[in-house]
Amino acid sequence: MTARKSSNSNSRNNGNGLRRRDFLQIAGGVAAGVVAGYGVSKFLAPSAPSEVEIAPGNLQNIIQEKNLTPDQAVAAVKTYVPGGARDEFIMFASGGHSGQVLVIGIPSMKLYKVIAVFTPEPWQGYGVGNLETEKILKEGSNGIRNLTWGDVHHPEISRTNAEFDGEWLFVNDKANGRMAVISLKDFETKQIVKIPNMQSQHGGCFCTPNTEYVVVGSQYPAPWDPETGYRPGETYVELDPQNPDTYKNNFRGLVAFLAFNREVGRIDLSKSFEIELPPYMQDLVAIGWGPSDGLCFINSFNTEMAVGDDLNGIPPLEVGASERDFDYLHVIFWKKAEELVKQGKYKELNGVKVISLDTAIKEGIIYLIPEPKSPHGCDITPGGEYIVVSGKLEPVATVYSVEKILTAIKNKDFEGTDEYGIPILKFESTKEAQVEVGLGPLHTEFDDKGYAYTSLFIDNKVAKWALGPPYHTGDEAWKVVDKIDIHYNVGHVAAPESNTPKPKGKYLVSLNKWSIDRFNSVGPLKPQNLQLIDITSSKMMLLYDMPIGLGEPHYARIISADKLNPIEVYPMGTNPLTFQKDPNAVSKGEERIERKVVNGQPVTEIWGTLIRSRITPDFIRVKQGDKVIFHLTNIETTPDATHGFTICEYNINLSLEPGEVATVEILADKPGVYAMYCTEFCSPLHLEMAGWFVVEPQ
Ligand code: RUQ
Ligand code: CUA
C-alpha cells in the first residue's frame, strides 16, 4: 500500500513553494476575505468577539504562527461552524464493529451523537437494565446467543419518491445477518430483526422508492437445506473443499425484501419476501427509480465459488475467488417478484416467503451481466438511467445503461447461462462506457452537476469524472477531470443525497481506513480518518481530517439537515419504543411502592419520578429474593434535562430524557444497602439526587 506524506502538511516552505513575503500577502488576503465574506456586521454583533480580536492583522498572525498554507487557512474557515449555528448536512456513518451509528455534522465534522444500535451503551441507557432496550437486543439476536455487537456497514435513510425523507434510518449487521430500524424522531433504535435464512449480510440496505421494502443481500452464502432453508445453530450441510459440488449444491445466497410498516415503524416479516440466489458472494445492492424503477442490482464476487483449504493444497480463498476476469452483476425485477408472491409462487421458510432460484429463473425475474473482476460499488446515477460498478482489480468504472439492459432482456441477447441456469446478458450489449479512473476503484457517488466520484483504494485518491448524456456530451462525456490525494486507503466515499434522484453536491467525505501520520499518536490501533472534501469548484479541495476512534465507518448517507425534524422533548409520560403514553407513567404525587406475590414470586413494584434534584421515592426497602420493578418517569419538560438512574453494584444505568418513562427489573438476590443515584450532572444538587435501596436479608 502506498501511503505517502501529505503534500500539504505543515512544511517550512508553506507547502506551495511560496516565498515568505508572497505568502504573507496571500494570508493577509485570506484574513481580510474571511472577515468580509462572513459579513463584518455579524462579527460585530453584541455577543461577538471585540473588534480588536477579529482584526485582520491578528488573523494573519495566527495563520503565520500556525504556519498554515493559504489553502489550509481557507479550509479552516470553510469548516468552522460557530456554536449556535447549524451544519448544513447531517451524515449518518456506520460505526463498523462498534455496532453503532455516528451522527456527524457537515461541514464542521462535529460528532453529535453515537446512536446505540447493536451494542449496549450506558449513556443512552441502552441494553444496560432498561427493559425495552434489552428486549430490542434480545429479540434481535439470533436465537442461539445473546448478541452484544454488530458489524455495521451500510446506513440507509427512508425514501419518498426515491428521495431521502429523513424519517427513518436503517443499518445492517454484516456479521449476523441483521437489520436495525432507528427513528429519526428521537435518534433511537426501535427494532432489530434477524433476517430469516441469512447468515451474513452486506448488500444494502437500500430502500425501494417509497420505503415499501428495505432491501438487503447476503454476503457469505449460508448453508442451505432446500426443505428448511437456513437456521442458525441447526443447519448442517456437507462442505468438502476437495469436492466443489458440496459448496455449489449446499450453499445459497439470498436477497431479502423486508417490508417496512411506516405507521408503526417496524419491519414486518409476514409481509416480506426473499429470493434464493446462487452461492456467489453477493455484495452491494442498489434499487432503481425512474427508468430503473422496479429493478434491483446486486454485484458479486467469488463467482468462481472457491472455498479455500490452503493447508491441504487448495488455492487460498482469496486466490480462488479472483481467477475469472468477470463476476456477475445481478439484475432482479423486484416488482415482478412481489407479483409472484401474490400469486403464491413461493415457499415459506422460517417465517418468510422465499422465491426459489428455479422459480425466479423460470418467471424471468433474474438475469446476470458480466462485470469486471471482484467489484465493490454498485451505484445509480441521479436520473436512474445508469448503474456504475467498479472492479477492485480492474482500473475502470464500468457504466451500464438501464435502457440497454432492458432491450437486451427483451431481445434475449444472452451469451448463455450460469451453472444454475440464470441467463447471462452480453457485456457489450449492456455496457454504456468504461472510464479509466485509476487503481483499486471501489465506490462511486454523484453530485448535482453530472459528476461522479470514485474512491481508488490502491492509488490513495478520489477520481472525479464526468458522466455522459444527458449530463455531459461529446468530448466532455465519460472523462476524468480531477483527482485528489486522500490519507489513506479509502473505502467508500459519500456525498450529500447521492444515490437519490437529487444529489446536493458541495461536499464529499472520503471514509479512509488508515490515518498513519495524520494525527497525534494514540498507540498502534489508530483511528480511521474521515476526510471532508470541497467539490464546489473544478479542483477538489481537502478541507478537514476527522479521526474516528471507534470502529470502522464503512459507508455513510448524508442528508440536508433541514429534512430532519427531531423532537426536543418527549410528550410527558412517553414510552420511546412505542411513542405512546406509557401505562406506568406517573406524575408528581402519584409515586408509590406496592408489594405482591406473582406465581409464588414476591414482587416489589415501584412507580417513581425524577426531577431536579430528587428521585422519588428515595428510600426503598425490599426483601432478599424479591423481584423489583422500577417504573421511572422523568417529569421534566425542559429540553436537555436528562436524568440517569443507577443502583450501585447492579450493572444497570438508565437514561431518562425529559418526559420519558423507563422500566428496569432487577432481582434483589443479595442482602445489602445500596446507594442509588442520578448519573447525569443535572443540577447544582445533582450529587444529592440520590437515595437508598435496602435489601433485607431473608
Ligand atoms: S463496505 S468499505 Cu460494507 Cu464497502 Cu466496507
Ligand atoms: Cu438528575 Cu443528576
XYZ file of C-alpha atoms and ligand atoms in Angstrom, residues 610-615 636 642-644 677-683 685-687 689, ligand 2:
23
model
C -37.222 12.154 38.655
C -36.931 15.921 38.642
C -34.066 18.224 39.618
C -32.789 17.195 42.120
C -34.869 14.414 43.565
C -35.584 10.760 42.972
C -39.018 17.448 33.423
C -31.969 14.329 31.279
C -31.539 12.263 34.430
C -29.749 8.979 34.766
C -28.335 7.952 42.279
C -28.767 10.067 39.196
C -25.851 9.552 36.789
C -26.287 12.750 34.786
C -24.872 16.003 36.236
C -28.233 17.702 36.056
C -28.233 20.478 38.624
C -27.714 19.432 43.791
C -27.073 16.602 41.326
C -24.900 14.815 43.877
C -30.117 13.389 43.691
Cu -30.516 14.227 37.929
Cu -28.262 14.391 38.372
